[in-house]
Coordinates of C-alpha atoms in Angstrom, one line a residue:
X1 CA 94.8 102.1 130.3
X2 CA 94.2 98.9 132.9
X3 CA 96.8 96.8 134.3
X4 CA 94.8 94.1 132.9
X5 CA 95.5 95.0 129.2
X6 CA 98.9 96.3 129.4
X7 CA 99.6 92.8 131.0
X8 CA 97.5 90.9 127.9
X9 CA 99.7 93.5 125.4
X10 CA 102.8 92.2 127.0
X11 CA 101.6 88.4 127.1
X12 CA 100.7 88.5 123.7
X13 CA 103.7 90.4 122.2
X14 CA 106.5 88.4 124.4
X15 CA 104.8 85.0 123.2
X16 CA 104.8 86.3 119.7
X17 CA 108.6 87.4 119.8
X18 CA 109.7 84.2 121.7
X19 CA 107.6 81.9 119.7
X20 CA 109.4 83.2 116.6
X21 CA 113.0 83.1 118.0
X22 CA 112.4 79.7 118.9
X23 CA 110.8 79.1 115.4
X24 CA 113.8 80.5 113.7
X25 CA 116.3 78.2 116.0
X26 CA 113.8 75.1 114.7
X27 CA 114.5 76.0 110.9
X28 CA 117.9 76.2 111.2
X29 CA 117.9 73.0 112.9
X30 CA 115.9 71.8 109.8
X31 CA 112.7 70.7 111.5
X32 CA 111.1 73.8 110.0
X33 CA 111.3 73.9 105.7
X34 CA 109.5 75.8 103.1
X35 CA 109.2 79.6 103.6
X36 CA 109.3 81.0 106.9
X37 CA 108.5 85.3 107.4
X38 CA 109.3 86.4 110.9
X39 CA 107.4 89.2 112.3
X40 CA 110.2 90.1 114.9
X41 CA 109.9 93.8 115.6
X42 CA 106.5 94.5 114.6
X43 CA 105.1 92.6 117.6
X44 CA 102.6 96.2 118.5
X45 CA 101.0 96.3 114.9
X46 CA 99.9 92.4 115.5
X47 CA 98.6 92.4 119.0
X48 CA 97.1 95.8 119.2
X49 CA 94.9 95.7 116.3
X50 CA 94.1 92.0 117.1
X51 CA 93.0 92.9 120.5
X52 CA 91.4 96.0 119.6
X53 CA 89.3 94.5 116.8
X54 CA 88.0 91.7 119.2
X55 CA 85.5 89.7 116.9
X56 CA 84.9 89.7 113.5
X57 CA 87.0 88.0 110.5
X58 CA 90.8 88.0 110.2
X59 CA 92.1 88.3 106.9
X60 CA 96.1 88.3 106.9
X61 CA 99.3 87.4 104.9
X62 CA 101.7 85.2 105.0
X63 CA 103.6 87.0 108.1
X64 CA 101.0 85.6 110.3
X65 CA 102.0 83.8 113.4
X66 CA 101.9 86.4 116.2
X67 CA 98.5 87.2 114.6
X68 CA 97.2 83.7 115.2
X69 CA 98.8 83.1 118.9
X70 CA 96.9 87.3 119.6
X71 CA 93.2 85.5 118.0
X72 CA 94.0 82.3 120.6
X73 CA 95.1 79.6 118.4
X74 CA 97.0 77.2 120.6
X75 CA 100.0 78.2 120.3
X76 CA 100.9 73.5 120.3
X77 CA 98.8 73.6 117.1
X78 CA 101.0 76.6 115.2
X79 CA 104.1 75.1 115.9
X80 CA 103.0 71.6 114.8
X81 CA 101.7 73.3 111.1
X82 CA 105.0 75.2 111.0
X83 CA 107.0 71.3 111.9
X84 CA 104.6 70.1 108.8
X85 CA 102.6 67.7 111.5
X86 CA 99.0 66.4 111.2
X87 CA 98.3 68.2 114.6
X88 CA 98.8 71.4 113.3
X89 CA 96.0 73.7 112.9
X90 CA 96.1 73.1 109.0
X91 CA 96.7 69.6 109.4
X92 CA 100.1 70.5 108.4
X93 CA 99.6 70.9 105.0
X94 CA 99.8 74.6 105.1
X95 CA 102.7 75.6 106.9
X96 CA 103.9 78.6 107.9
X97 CA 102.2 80.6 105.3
X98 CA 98.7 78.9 105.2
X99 CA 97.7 79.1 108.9
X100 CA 93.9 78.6 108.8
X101 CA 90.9 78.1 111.4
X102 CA 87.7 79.1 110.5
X103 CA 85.9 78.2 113.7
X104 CA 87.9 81.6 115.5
X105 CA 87.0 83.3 112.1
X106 CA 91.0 82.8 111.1
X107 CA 91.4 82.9 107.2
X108 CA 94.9 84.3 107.3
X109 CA 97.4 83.5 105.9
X110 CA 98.2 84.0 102.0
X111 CA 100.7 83.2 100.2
X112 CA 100.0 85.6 97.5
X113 CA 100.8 89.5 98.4
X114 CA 97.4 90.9 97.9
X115 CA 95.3 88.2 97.2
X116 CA 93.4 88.2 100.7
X117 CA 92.5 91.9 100.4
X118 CA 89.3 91.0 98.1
X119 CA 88.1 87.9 100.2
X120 CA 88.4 90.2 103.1
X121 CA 86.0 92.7 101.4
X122 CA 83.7 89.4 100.1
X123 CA 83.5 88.5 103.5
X124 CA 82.4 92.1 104.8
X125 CA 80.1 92.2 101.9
X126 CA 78.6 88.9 103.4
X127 CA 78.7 90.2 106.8
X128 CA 76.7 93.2 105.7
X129 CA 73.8 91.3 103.8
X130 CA 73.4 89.1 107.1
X131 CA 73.0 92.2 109.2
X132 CA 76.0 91.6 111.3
X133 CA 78.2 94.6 112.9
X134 CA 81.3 92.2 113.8
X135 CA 83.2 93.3 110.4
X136 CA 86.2 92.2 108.8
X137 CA 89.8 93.1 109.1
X138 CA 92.4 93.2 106.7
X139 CA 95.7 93.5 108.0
X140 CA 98.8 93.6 105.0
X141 CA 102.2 94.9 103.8
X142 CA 103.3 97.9 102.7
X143 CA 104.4 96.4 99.6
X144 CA 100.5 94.9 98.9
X145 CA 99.3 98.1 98.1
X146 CA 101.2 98.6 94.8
X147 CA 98.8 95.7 93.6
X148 CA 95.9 96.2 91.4
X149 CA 93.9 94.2 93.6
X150 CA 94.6 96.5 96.7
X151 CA 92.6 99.3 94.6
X152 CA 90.0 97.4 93.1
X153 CA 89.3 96.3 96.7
X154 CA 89.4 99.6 98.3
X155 CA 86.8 100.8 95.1
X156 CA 84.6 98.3 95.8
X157 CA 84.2 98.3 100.2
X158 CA 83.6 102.4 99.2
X159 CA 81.5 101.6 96.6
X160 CA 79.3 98.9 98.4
X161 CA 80.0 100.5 102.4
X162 CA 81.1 97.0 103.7
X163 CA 82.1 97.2 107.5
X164 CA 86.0 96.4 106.5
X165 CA 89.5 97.5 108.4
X166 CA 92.1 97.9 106.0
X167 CA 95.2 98.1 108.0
X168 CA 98.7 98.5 106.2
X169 CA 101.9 97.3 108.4
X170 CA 104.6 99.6 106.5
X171 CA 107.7 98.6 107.0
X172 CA 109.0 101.0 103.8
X173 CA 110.5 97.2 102.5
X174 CA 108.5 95.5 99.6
X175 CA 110.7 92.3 100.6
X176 CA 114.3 94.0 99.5
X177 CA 112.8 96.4 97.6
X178 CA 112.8 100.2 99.6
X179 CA 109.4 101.8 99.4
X180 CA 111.0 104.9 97.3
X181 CA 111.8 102.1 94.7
X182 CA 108.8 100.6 94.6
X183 CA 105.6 103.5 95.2
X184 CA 104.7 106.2 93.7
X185 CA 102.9 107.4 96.7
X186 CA 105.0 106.7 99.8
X187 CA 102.1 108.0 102.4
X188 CA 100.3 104.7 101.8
X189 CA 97.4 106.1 103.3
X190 CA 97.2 108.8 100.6
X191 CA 96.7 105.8 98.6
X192 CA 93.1 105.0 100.0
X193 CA 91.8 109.1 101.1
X194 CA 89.5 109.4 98.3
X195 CA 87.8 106.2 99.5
X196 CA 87.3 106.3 103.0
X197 CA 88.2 107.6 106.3
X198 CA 91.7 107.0 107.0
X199 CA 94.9 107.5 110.1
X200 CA 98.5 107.4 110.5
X201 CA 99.7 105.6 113.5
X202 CA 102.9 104.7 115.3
X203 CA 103.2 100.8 114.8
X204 CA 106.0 100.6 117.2
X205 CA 103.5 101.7 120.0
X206 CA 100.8 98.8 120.8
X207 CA 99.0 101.3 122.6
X208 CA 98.9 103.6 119.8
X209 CA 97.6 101.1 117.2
X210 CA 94.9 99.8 119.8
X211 CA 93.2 103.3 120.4
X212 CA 93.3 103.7 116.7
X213 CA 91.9 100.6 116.0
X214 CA 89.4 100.8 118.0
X215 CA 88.2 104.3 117.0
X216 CA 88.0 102.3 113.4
X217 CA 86.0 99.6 115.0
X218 CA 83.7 101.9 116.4
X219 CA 83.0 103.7 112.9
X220 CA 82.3 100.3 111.3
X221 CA 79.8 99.6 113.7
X222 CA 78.2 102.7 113.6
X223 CA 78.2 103.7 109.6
X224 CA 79.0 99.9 108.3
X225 CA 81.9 101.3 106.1
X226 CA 85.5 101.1 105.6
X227 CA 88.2 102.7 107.3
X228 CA 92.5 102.6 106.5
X229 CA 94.7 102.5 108.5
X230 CA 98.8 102.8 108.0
X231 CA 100.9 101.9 111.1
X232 CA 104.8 102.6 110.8
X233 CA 106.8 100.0 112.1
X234 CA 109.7 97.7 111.3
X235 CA 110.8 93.9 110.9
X236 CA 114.2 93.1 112.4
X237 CA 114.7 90.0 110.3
X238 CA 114.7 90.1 106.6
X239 CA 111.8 89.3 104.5
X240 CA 111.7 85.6 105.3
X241 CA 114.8 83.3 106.2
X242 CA 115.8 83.3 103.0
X243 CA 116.9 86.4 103.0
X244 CA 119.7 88.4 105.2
X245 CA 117.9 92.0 104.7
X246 CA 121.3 93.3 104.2
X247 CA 120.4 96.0 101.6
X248 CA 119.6 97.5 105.0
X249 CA 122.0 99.6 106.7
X250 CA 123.2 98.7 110.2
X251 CA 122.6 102.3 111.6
X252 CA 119.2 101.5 110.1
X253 CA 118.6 98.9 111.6
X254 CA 119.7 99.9 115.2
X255 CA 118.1 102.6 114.9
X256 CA 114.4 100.6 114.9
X257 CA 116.0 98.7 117.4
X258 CA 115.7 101.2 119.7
X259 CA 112.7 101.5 119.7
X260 CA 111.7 98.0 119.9
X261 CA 107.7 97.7 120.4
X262 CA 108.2 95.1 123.9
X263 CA 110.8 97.6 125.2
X264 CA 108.7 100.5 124.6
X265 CA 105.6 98.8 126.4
X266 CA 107.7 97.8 129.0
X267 CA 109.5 101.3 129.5
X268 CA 105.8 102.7 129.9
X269 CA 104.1 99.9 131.7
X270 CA 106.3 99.9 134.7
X271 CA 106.3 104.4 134.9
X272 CA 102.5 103.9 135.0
X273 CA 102.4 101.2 137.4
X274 CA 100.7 98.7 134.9
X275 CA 103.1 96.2 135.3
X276 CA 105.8 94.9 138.0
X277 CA 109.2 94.0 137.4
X278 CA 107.6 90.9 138.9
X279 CA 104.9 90.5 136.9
X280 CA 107.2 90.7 133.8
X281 CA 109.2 87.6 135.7
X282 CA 106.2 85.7 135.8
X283 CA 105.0 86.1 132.4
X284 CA 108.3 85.6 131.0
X285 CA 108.7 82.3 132.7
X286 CA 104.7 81.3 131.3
X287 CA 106.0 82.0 128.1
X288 CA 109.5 80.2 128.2
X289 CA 107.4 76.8 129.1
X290 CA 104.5 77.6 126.4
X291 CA 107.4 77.9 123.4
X292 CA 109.2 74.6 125.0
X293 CA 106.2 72.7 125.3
X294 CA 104.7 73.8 121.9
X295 CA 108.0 72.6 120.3
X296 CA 107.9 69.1 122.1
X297 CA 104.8 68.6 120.8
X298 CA 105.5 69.4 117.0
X299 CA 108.5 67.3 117.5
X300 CA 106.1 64.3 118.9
X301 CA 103.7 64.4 116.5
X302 CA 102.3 62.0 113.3
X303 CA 103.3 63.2 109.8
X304 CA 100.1 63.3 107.9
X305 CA 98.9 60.1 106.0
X306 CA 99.2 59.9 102.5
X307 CA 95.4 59.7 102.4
X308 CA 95.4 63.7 103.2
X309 CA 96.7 64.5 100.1
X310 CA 93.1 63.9 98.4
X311 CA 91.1 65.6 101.5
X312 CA 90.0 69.3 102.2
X313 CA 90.3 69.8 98.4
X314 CA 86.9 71.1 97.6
X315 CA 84.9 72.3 100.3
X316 CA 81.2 70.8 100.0
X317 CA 78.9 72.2 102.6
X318 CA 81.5 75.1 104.6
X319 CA 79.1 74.9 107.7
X320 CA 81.7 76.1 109.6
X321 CA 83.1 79.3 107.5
X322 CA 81.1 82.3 108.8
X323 CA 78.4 80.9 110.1

């Protein structure tokens, strides 16, 4: 493992949890409204597989924002969709749950659990009749899976061999609702065996989820078919502010804690040599003035005119959705 990436891990995941803190702060203060899902805590599942996918679509839900800083969005252009500005990177119609930006092959998020899972397989489908090796992935809840679209999407990437990453963030919540309330089949991955190639990993450990997703990426490329993946991890927050998560236990909940992904890739970074305490300083302070001047621009920019509400509505020509 380089210094190089341990540092972009840590970059990535520290902008992702501070961005978020600072997010939730902004709610509270009412600059942020609608829904807002927090991916506090599950900071490795986001990054690694991000980073180890490299190009190729991104098909996510709702619980998207660290996904969106790890594919580059500017981070200015997130917080301004979140504030409901006509800077933001979906003009700030979207919000926190529609992030959207086809030119980095963004098409996360959805409001609707499941509802991405077949695009993301359309897309791959497309991908495939255009000869292309980049492939598609498909990152969603735990909760998504107990969805007849999950399997009927599954069926068809087998059935068709589209070059397609399903990756399942399990969390063992469907929002409040605890996994053995809500599955029949609590090894998620079970769920997709028959079908394709398939791996448990620990979603606590970005270095985990990166080796495994790149030993996916390297089968799509080679066979052009799907592979599933389940990473364990763990919000910290409940489901969306709206919600205190306290049908979790606090020993539950400290119990994650402990093995929060940013400590654990800090723990290991600095035994390996990866990373200084110094280092950690510096990047630390980069991220403190990204947040704040993200913020301050959301704060200073226009509110979209009322002539937006009839534009981006249909979508005539889509030269710039996979090109």
């Amino acid at each position: 493992m380089s210094q190089t990436l341990a540092e972009k891990f840590y970059y990535f995941m520290k902008l992702g949890r501070e961005f978020e803190v600072r997010c939730k702060e902004e709610y509270l203060k009412g600059n942020i409204s609608g829904f807002l899902h927090l991916a506090i805590g599950e900071e490795a599942v986001h990054v690694g597989a991000v980073v180890g996918f490299g190009k190729g679509d991104l098909f996510c839900p709702y619980r998207e924002h660290v996904l969106a800083l790890a594919r580059g969005i500017d981070p200015k252009l997130i917080m301004a969709e979140l504030f409901g500005k006509a800077t933001g990177v979906s003009k700030g119609k979207g919000g926190s749950m529609h992030l959207y930006e086809p030119k980095m092959d963004f098409y996360g998020g959805n409001a609707i659990v499941a509802a991405h899972i077949p695009h993301a397989v359309g897309a791959a489908y497309a991908r495939k009749l255009m000869g292309e090796k980049a492939g598609v992935l498909c990152i969603f809840g735990d909760g998504a899976t107990n969805n007849g679209t999950f399997f009927e999407a599954i069926n068809m990437a087998s059935l068709w061999e589209v070059p397609v990453l399903f990756l399942c963030e399990n969390n063992y919540y469907a929002i409040g609702t605890h996994i053995s309330r809500s599955s029949a089949i609590k090894e998620i991955h079970l769920k997709a065996r028959d079908y394709m190639p398939t791996e448990v990993v620990d979603g606590m450990d970005v270095f985990a989820v990166y080796e495994a997703v790149l030993r996916a990426k390297a089968y799509i490329e080679e066979y052009g078919k799907p592979y599933f993946i389940e990473a364990i991890t763990y919000r910290f927050e409940g489901h969306s502010m709206a919600d205190k998560g306290d049908y979790r236990s606090p020993r539950e909940i400290e119990m994650f804690k402990k093995r929060d992904p940013i400590k654990l890739l800090v723990e290991r970074s600095l035994k390996e040599g990866w990373l200084t305490e110094e280092q950690i300083r510096i990047i630390d302070q980069k991220v403190e003035a990204i947040v704040e001047e993200s913020v301050q621009f959301a704060l200073s920019s226009p509110e979209p005119s009322e002539e937006e509400l009839y534009t981006d509505i249909y979508c005539g020509v889509c030269s710039d959705v996979i090109p």
